[in-house]
Amino acid sequence: MRILAIDTSCDETAVAIVEGRKVLSNVIFSQILIHKKWGGVVPNLAKKAHEDRIDMIVQESLRRYLINRKITDNLRYGFPNSIEEDAMKEIGGIAVTQGPGLAVALEVGIKKAKEMAKKYRKKLIAVNHLEGHIYSPFVQNRQGKPKISFNFPYLALIVSGGHTELVVLNKHLEYQRIGATLDDAAGEALDKAAKLLGLGYPGGPLIERLAKEADNKDYHNLPRPMLKSDNLNFSFSGLKTAFYYLLKKGNQNLSGKITRELASSFQCSVFEVLVMKTEKAIKKTGINNLLVGGGVIANLRLRKLFRDLASKYSGKVAFPPYKYLTGDNAAMIGVVASFKAEKELYFNDLNVLDREPRLELC
Ligand code: KG4
Ligand code: ZN
């Protein structure tokens, strides 16, 4: 069954069309330029940007779907309404992110999904955004690549701007959360550190670039919060405070070398905590088959650390195979929805579906 999926959980308006794990069409409108000057996501601006663009992004995804199928070349230059109706005849269901995320942003996607499900009489499938990040390593391109197959059980780590969670996946769609952050998420910590350094937003990629060029990678040897605790939870807000005082103590004159070493030390601390907690989880659960999803796993240094960890335990690790799948996107939501559709997990009463900003996995 082909599924049209929508994600408006935060600052990306995203629509994709998938068939099983294959992505037939994918459109993401990032609002980074809108929020950048405020140093973070501004909810009302996000809501407005989603509202202004959702119709256009849905149409664009359908147009690209048809072009990819080589149905008509005329579509390159326009999109008559009747074509939306024709394209929708080939779609079996509508999937939408129900939460977690920004309430005012989630609402826009849910409203659109309900309207389309009603108008075209399609099944509606509600997806948890975090399930999307967990399944993102299994998303395939139109040709069905990469071919990686499922081999349960998995230990999954989500590392995004809003979440840091360790989850056991014994079979499809069954999650057991075994650890989570008590305050800031890993990406959020990197964003805040970048802000303190005056680097800009989002901070993760900027810190990665500086860290790569630092002479002494862990010069400041910042605290590794919660590393000695026996549980699998994370906490990054203390690290941010330690970083703040370290900067305050310095002479404020951040030369290139000093900034690079500060950025790199902060990254080292966050990444060591992520890797060591995951190692603890491997030991506790006996699962050495890892999945890592979320914006922060775009970082190549972190990928290497997880590859090393997996091989230390003779296991494997899978990441999102294409860069767009690390950040927010609707393709991963569509792929989860495909597995839900196989089990007929539909949302039958359209009117009841509502956003759940704090939705949890289990
Ligand atoms: O998954 P995502 O796009 O959005 C959420 O669902 O939160 O993740 C965004 C986060 C931001 O905190 C951003 O700084 C971080 O991912 N990020 C990175 C990199 N690229 C994005 N962190 C470290 N290294 C990167 N290359
Ligand atoms: Zn996300």
Coordinates of C-alpha atoms and ligand atoms in Angstrom, one line a residue:
M1 CA 0.0 0.0 0.0
R2 CA 1.3 3.5 -0.9
I3 CA 1.1 6.0 2.0
L4 CA 1.3 9.7 2.0
A5 CA 3.0 10.8 5.2
I6 CA 3.1 14.2 6.9
D7 CA 5.4 15.4 9.7
T8 CA 5.1 19.0 11.1
S9 CA 6.3 18.2 14.6
C10 CA 8.8 21.0 14.9
D11 CA 10.5 23.3 12.3
E12 CA 10.3 21.2 9.1
T13 CA 7.2 20.9 6.9
A14 CA 7.7 17.4 5.5
V15 CA 5.7 15.2 3.2
A16 CA 6.7 11.9 1.7
I17 CA 5.1 9.1 -0.3
V18 CA 6.3 5.6 0.5
E19 CA 5.6 2.0 -0.4
G20 CA 6.7 -0.3 2.3
R21 CA 10.3 0.9 3.1
K22 CA 10.8 2.5 -0.3
V23 CA 10.5 6.3 -0.6
L24 CA 8.9 7.3 -3.8
S25 CA 8.8 11.0 -3.2
N26 CA 10.1 13.2 -0.4
V27 CA 9.8 16.9 0.2
I28 CA 11.2 18.8 3.3
F29 CA 10.8 22.5 3.8
S30 CA 13.2 23.5 6.5
Q31 CA 12.4 26.6 8.6
I32 CA 15.9 27.1 9.8
L33 CA 16.3 30.5 8.1
I34 CA 13.1 31.7 9.8
H35 CA 14.2 30.7 13.3
K36 CA 17.9 31.3 13.0
K37 CA 17.9 34.9 14.0
W38 CA 16.1 34.1 17.2
G39 CA 18.6 31.4 18.2
G40 CA 16.0 28.6 18.4
V41 CA 12.5 27.6 17.2
V42 CA 9.8 30.2 17.8
P43 CA 6.4 28.3 18.1
N44 CA 4.2 30.9 16.5
L45 CA 6.5 31.5 13.6
A46 CA 6.7 27.7 13.1
K47 CA 2.9 27.4 13.1
K48 CA 2.5 30.1 10.5
A49 CA 5.2 28.7 8.3
H50 CA 3.6 25.3 8.4
E51 CA 0.2 26.7 7.6
D52 CA 1.5 28.8 4.8
R53 CA 3.3 25.8 3.1
I54 CA 1.5 22.6 4.0
D55 CA -0.8 22.6 0.9
M56 CA 2.1 23.4 -1.4
I57 CA 4.4 20.7 0.1
V58 CA 1.7 18.1 -0.2
Q59 CA 1.1 19.0 -3.9
E60 CA 4.8 19.0 -4.5
S61 CA 5.3 15.6 -3.1
L62 CA 2.4 14.2 -5.3
R63 CA 3.9 16.0 -8.3
R64 CA 7.3 14.5 -7.7
Y65 CA 5.7 11.1 -7.2
L66 CA 4.1 11.3 -10.6
I67 CA 7.2 12.6 -12.3
N68 CA 9.3 9.8 -10.7
R69 CA 6.8 7.3 -12.2
K70 CA 7.2 9.1 -15.5
I71 CA 3.4 9.5 -15.8
T72 CA 3.6 12.9 -17.3
D73 CA 6.3 15.4 -18.1
N74 CA 3.8 18.3 -18.2
L75 CA 3.8 18.2 -14.4
R76 CA 7.2 19.9 -14.4
Y77 CA 5.6 23.2 -15.0
G78 CA 2.4 23.1 -12.9
F79 CA 0.0 21.1 -10.9
P80 CA -3.7 21.2 -11.9
N81 CA -6.0 20.2 -9.1
S82 CA -7.4 17.3 -11.1
I83 CA -3.9 15.8 -11.0
E84 CA -3.9 15.8 -7.2
E85 CA -7.1 13.8 -7.4
D86 CA -5.6 11.4 -9.9
A87 CA -2.5 10.9 -7.8
M88 CA -4.5 10.3 -4.7
K89 CA -6.2 7.4 -6.4
E90 CA -2.9 5.5 -6.1
I91 CA -2.5 6.3 -2.4
G92 CA -4.0 3.9 0.1
G93 CA -3.5 5.7 3.4
I94 CA -2.5 9.0 5.0
A95 CA 0.0 8.9 7.9
V96 CA 0.7 11.8 10.3
T97 CA 2.9 12.5 13.2
Q98 CA 0.7 12.7 16.3
G99 CA 3.5 13.7 18.7
P100 CA 5.8 14.4 20.5
G101 CA 6.5 17.9 19.3
L102 CA 5.3 21.5 19.3
A103 CA 1.5 21.5 19.8
V104 CA 0.8 24.4 17.4
A105 CA 3.0 22.8 14.8
L106 CA 1.6 19.2 15.1
E107 CA -1.9 20.6 14.7
V108 CA -1.2 21.9 11.2
G109 CA -0.1 18.4 9.9
I110 CA -2.9 16.6 11.7
K111 CA -5.6 19.0 10.3
K112 CA -4.3 18.5 6.8
A113 CA -4.1 14.7 7.2
K114 CA -7.7 14.6 8.5
E115 CA -8.9 16.7 5.6
M116 CA -7.2 14.6 3.0
A117 CA -8.4 11.3 4.7
K118 CA -11.9 12.6 4.6
K119 CA -11.9 14.0 1.1
Y120 CA -10.3 11.0 -0.5
R121 CA -11.7 8.4 1.9
K122 CA -8.3 7.0 2.9
K123 CA -7.2 5.2 6.0
L124 CA -5.5 7.4 8.6
I125 CA -2.5 6.2 10.5
A126 CA -1.1 8.0 13.5
V127 CA 2.7 7.7 14.1
N128 CA 4.9 8.7 17.1
H129 CA 7.7 10.9 15.8
L130 CA 10.2 8.9 17.9
E131 CA 9.2 5.6 16.2
G132 CA 10.2 7.4 13.0
H133 CA 13.7 8.1 14.2
I134 CA 14.0 4.5 15.4
Y135 CA 13.0 3.1 12.0
S136 CA 15.0 5.7 10.0
P137 CA 18.0 3.3 9.5
F138 CA 15.6 1.0 7.5
V139 CA 14.3 3.6 5.1
Q140 CA 15.2 2.8 1.5
N141 CA 15.4 4.8 -1.7
R142 CA 13.1 4.2 -4.7
Q143 CA 15.3 1.3 -5.9
G144 CA 15.0 -0.4 -2.5
K145 CA 18.5 0.4 -1.3
P146 CA 20.1 -0.2 1.1
K147 CA 18.9 -3.7 1.4
I148 CA 19.5 -4.2 5.2
S149 CA 17.1 -6.6 6.7
F150 CA 15.6 -6.8 10.2
N151 CA 17.3 -8.9 12.8
F152 CA 15.6 -8.4 16.2
P153 CA 16.2 -7.6 19.0
Y154 CA 17.6 -4.1 18.7
L155 CA 19.0 -1.5 21.1
A156 CA 18.0 1.9 19.7
L157 CA 19.3 5.3 20.7
I158 CA 17.5 8.4 19.6
V159 CA 19.7 11.5 19.7
S160 CA 17.9 14.6 18.4
G161 CA 17.3 18.2 19.4
G162 CA 14.4 17.2 21.6
H163 CA 15.1 13.7 22.7
T164 CA 17.8 11.4 24.0
E165 CA 16.3 7.9 24.6
L166 CA 17.5 4.3 24.8
V167 CA 14.9 1.9 23.7
V168 CA 14.7 -1.9 23.3
L169 CA 12.9 -3.2 20.3
N170 CA 12.0 -6.9 20.5
K171 CA 9.8 -7.0 17.5
H172 CA 8.1 -4.6 15.1
L173 CA 6.4 -1.6 16.8
E174 CA 7.0 -2.9 20.3
Y175 CA 9.2 -0.5 22.4
Q176 CA 10.6 -0.6 25.9
R177 CA 12.2 2.6 27.0
I178 CA 15.2 1.8 29.3
G179 CA 16.8 5.3 29.5
A180 CA 16.1 8.9 28.8
T181 CA 17.4 12.4 29.5
L182 CA 16.3 14.0 32.7
D183 CA 16.7 17.5 31.3
D184 CA 18.3 18.7 28.0
A185 CA 18.6 16.4 25.0
A186 CA 22.1 15.8 23.5
G187 CA 21.3 18.0 20.4
E188 CA 19.8 20.7 22.6
A189 CA 23.0 20.7 24.7
L190 CA 25.2 21.1 21.6
D191 CA 22.9 24.0 20.4
K192 CA 23.2 25.7 23.8
A193 CA 27.0 25.4 23.9
A194 CA 27.2 26.8 20.4
K195 CA 25.0 29.7 21.5
L196 CA 27.4 30.4 24.4
L197 CA 30.3 30.4 22.0
G198 CA 28.4 32.8 19.7
L199 CA 28.4 30.4 16.8
G200 CA 24.8 30.4 15.6
Y201 CA 22.0 27.9 15.2
P202 CA 21.7 24.9 14.9
G203 CA 24.8 24.4 16.9
G204 CA 25.6 20.7 16.3
P205 CA 27.0 20.9 12.8
L206 CA 29.0 24.1 13.7
I207 CA 30.5 22.4 16.7
E208 CA 31.4 19.4 14.6
R209 CA 33.2 21.5 12.1
L210 CA 35.3 23.3 14.8
A211 CA 36.0 20.1 16.7
K212 CA 37.4 18.5 13.7
E213 CA 40.1 21.1 13.5
A214 CA 40.9 21.4 17.3
D215 CA 44.5 20.6 18.2
N216 CA 43.8 19.2 21.6
K217 CA 40.4 17.5 21.3
D218 CA 39.6 17.1 24.9
Y219 CA 41.7 20.0 26.4
H220 CA 39.2 21.1 29.0
N221 CA 38.1 17.6 30.1
L222 CA 34.6 18.8 31.1
P223 CA 32.4 16.7 33.4
R224 CA 30.8 13.5 32.1
P225 CA 27.4 13.7 33.8
M226 CA 25.6 10.6 35.1
L227 CA 28.4 8.3 33.9
K228 CA 29.0 6.8 37.3
S229 CA 25.3 6.3 38.0
D230 CA 24.0 2.8 37.7
N231 CA 20.9 3.6 35.6
L232 CA 20.7 4.4 31.9
N233 CA 19.5 8.0 32.1
F234 CA 21.2 11.0 30.8
S235 CA 21.5 14.6 32.0
F236 CA 23.2 17.4 30.1
S237 CA 22.1 20.6 31.9
G238 CA 24.9 20.4 34.4
L239 CA 27.5 20.1 31.6
K240 CA 26.1 23.2 30.0
T241 CA 26.4 25.1 33.4
A242 CA 30.0 23.9 33.8
F243 CA 30.7 25.1 30.2
Y244 CA 29.1 28.5 31.0
Y245 CA 31.4 29.0 34.1
L246 CA 34.4 27.9 32.1
L247 CA 33.7 30.5 29.5
K248 CA 33.0 33.1 32.2
K249 CA 36.4 32.4 33.8
G250 CA 38.2 32.8 30.5
N251 CA 39.1 36.2 29.1
Q252 CA 36.1 36.3 26.7
N253 CA 38.6 36.8 23.9
L254 CA 37.7 33.6 21.9
S255 CA 40.5 33.2 19.4
G256 CA 40.1 30.5 16.8
K257 CA 42.3 28.0 18.6
I258 CA 40.5 28.5 21.9
T259 CA 37.0 28.3 20.4
R260 CA 38.0 25.1 18.5
E261 CA 39.2 23.5 21.8
L262 CA 36.2 24.6 23.7
A263 CA 33.8 23.3 21.1
S264 CA 35.7 20.0 20.8
S265 CA 35.9 19.5 24.6
F266 CA 32.1 20.0 24.9
Q267 CA 31.5 17.5 22.0
C268 CA 33.8 15.0 23.6
S269 CA 31.9 15.1 26.8
V270 CA 28.5 14.7 25.3
F271 CA 29.6 11.9 23.0
E272 CA 31.4 10.0 25.6
V273 CA 28.3 10.0 27.8
L274 CA 26.2 8.8 24.9
V275 CA 28.6 6.0 24.0
M276 CA 29.3 4.8 27.6
K277 CA 25.6 4.8 28.5
T278 CA 24.9 2.8 25.4
E279 CA 27.7 0.4 26.4
K280 CA 26.1 0.0 29.8
A281 CA 22.8 -0.8 28.0
I282 CA 24.5 -3.4 25.9
K283 CA 25.8 -5.1 29.0
K284 CA 22.5 -4.9 30.8
T285 CA 20.3 -6.2 28.0
G286 CA 22.8 -8.4 26.2
I287 CA 21.8 -6.8 22.9
N288 CA 24.6 -5.9 20.6
N289 CA 22.6 -5.0 17.5
L290 CA 22.3 -1.1 17.6
L291 CA 20.2 1.4 15.8
V292 CA 21.0 5.1 16.1
G293 CA 18.7 7.8 14.8
G294 CA 18.1 11.6 15.1
G295 CA 19.8 14.8 14.0
V296 CA 22.9 14.4 16.1
I297 CA 23.9 11.1 14.3
A298 CA 24.7 13.2 11.2
N299 CA 27.9 13.7 13.1
L300 CA 30.7 11.6 11.6
R301 CA 32.8 11.5 14.8
L302 CA 29.8 10.1 16.7
R303 CA 29.2 7.5 14.0
K304 CA 32.8 6.3 14.3
L305 CA 32.4 6.0 18.1
F306 CA 29.3 3.9 17.7
R307 CA 30.9 1.7 15.0
D308 CA 33.8 1.1 17.4
L309 CA 31.4 0.3 20.2
A310 CA 29.5 -2.2 18.1
S311 CA 32.6 -4.0 17.0
K312 CA 33.9 -4.2 20.6
Y313 CA 30.8 -6.3 21.3
S314 CA 30.9 -8.2 18.0
G315 CA 27.7 -6.5 17.1
K316 CA 26.4 -4.2 14.4
V317 CA 25.2 -0.7 14.2
A318 CA 22.8 0.9 11.6
F319 CA 22.4 4.6 11.0
P320 CA 20.0 6.5 8.7
P321 CA 21.5 5.7 5.2
Y322 CA 20.9 9.1 3.7
K323 CA 21.6 12.4 5.4
Y324 CA 18.1 13.8 5.1
L325 CA 16.9 10.9 7.3
T326 CA 19.0 12.0 10.3
G327 CA 16.9 15.2 10.7
D328 CA 13.1 15.5 10.7
N329 CA 11.4 14.1 7.6
A330 CA 8.1 12.4 6.7
A331 CA 9.7 9.4 4.9
M332 CA 10.5 7.7 8.3
I333 CA 7.0 8.4 9.4
G334 CA 5.6 6.8 6.2
V335 CA 7.8 3.7 6.7
V336 CA 6.5 3.2 10.3
A337 CA 3.0 3.7 9.0
S338 CA 3.6 0.9 6.4
F339 CA 4.3 -1.6 9.3
K340 CA 1.3 -0.3 11.1
A341 CA -0.9 -0.7 8.0
E342 CA 0.3 -4.4 7.7
K343 CA -1.2 -4.9 11.2
E344 CA -4.2 -2.8 10.3
L345 CA -3.4 -0.3 13.1
Y346 CA -5.6 2.5 11.7
F347 CA -7.2 5.4 13.4
N348 CA -10.8 4.8 12.6
D349 CA -12.5 7.7 14.2
L350 CA -11.0 10.7 12.4
N351 CA -12.5 13.2 14.8
V352 CA -10.8 11.7 17.8
L353 CA -7.3 12.1 16.5
D354 CA -5.6 15.0 18.3
R355 CA -2.0 16.2 18.8
E356 CA -0.1 14.8 21.8
P357 CA 2.9 17.1 22.4
R358 CA 4.3 14.9 25.1
L359 CA 3.5 11.5 23.5
E360 CA 5.7 8.7 24.8
L361 CA 6.8 5.5 23.1
C362 CA 5.5 3.1 25.6
Ligands
KG4_1 O1 16.3 15.2 14.6 P1 16.4 16.7 14.5 O2 16.5 17.3 13.2 O3 15.2 17.4 15.2 C1 14.6 16.9 16.3 O4 13.7 16.0 16.2 O5 14.9 17.5 17.4 O6 17.7 17.1 15.4 C2 18.2 18.4 15.4 C3 19.4 18.4 16.3 C4 19.9 19.8 16.6 O7 20.2 19.9 18.0 C5 21.2 19.9 15.8 O8 22.2 20.7 16.4 C6 21.7 18.4 15.8 O9 20.5 17.7 15.7 N1 22.6 18.2 14.7 C7 23.9 17.8 14.9 C8 24.5 17.7 13.6 N2 23.5 18.0 12.7 C9 22.4 18.3 13.4 N3 24.6 17.5 16.0 C10 25.9 17.2 15.9 N4 26.5 17.1 14.7 C11 25.9 17.3 13.6 N5 26.5 17.2 12.4
ZN2 ZN 12.9 14.6 15.3

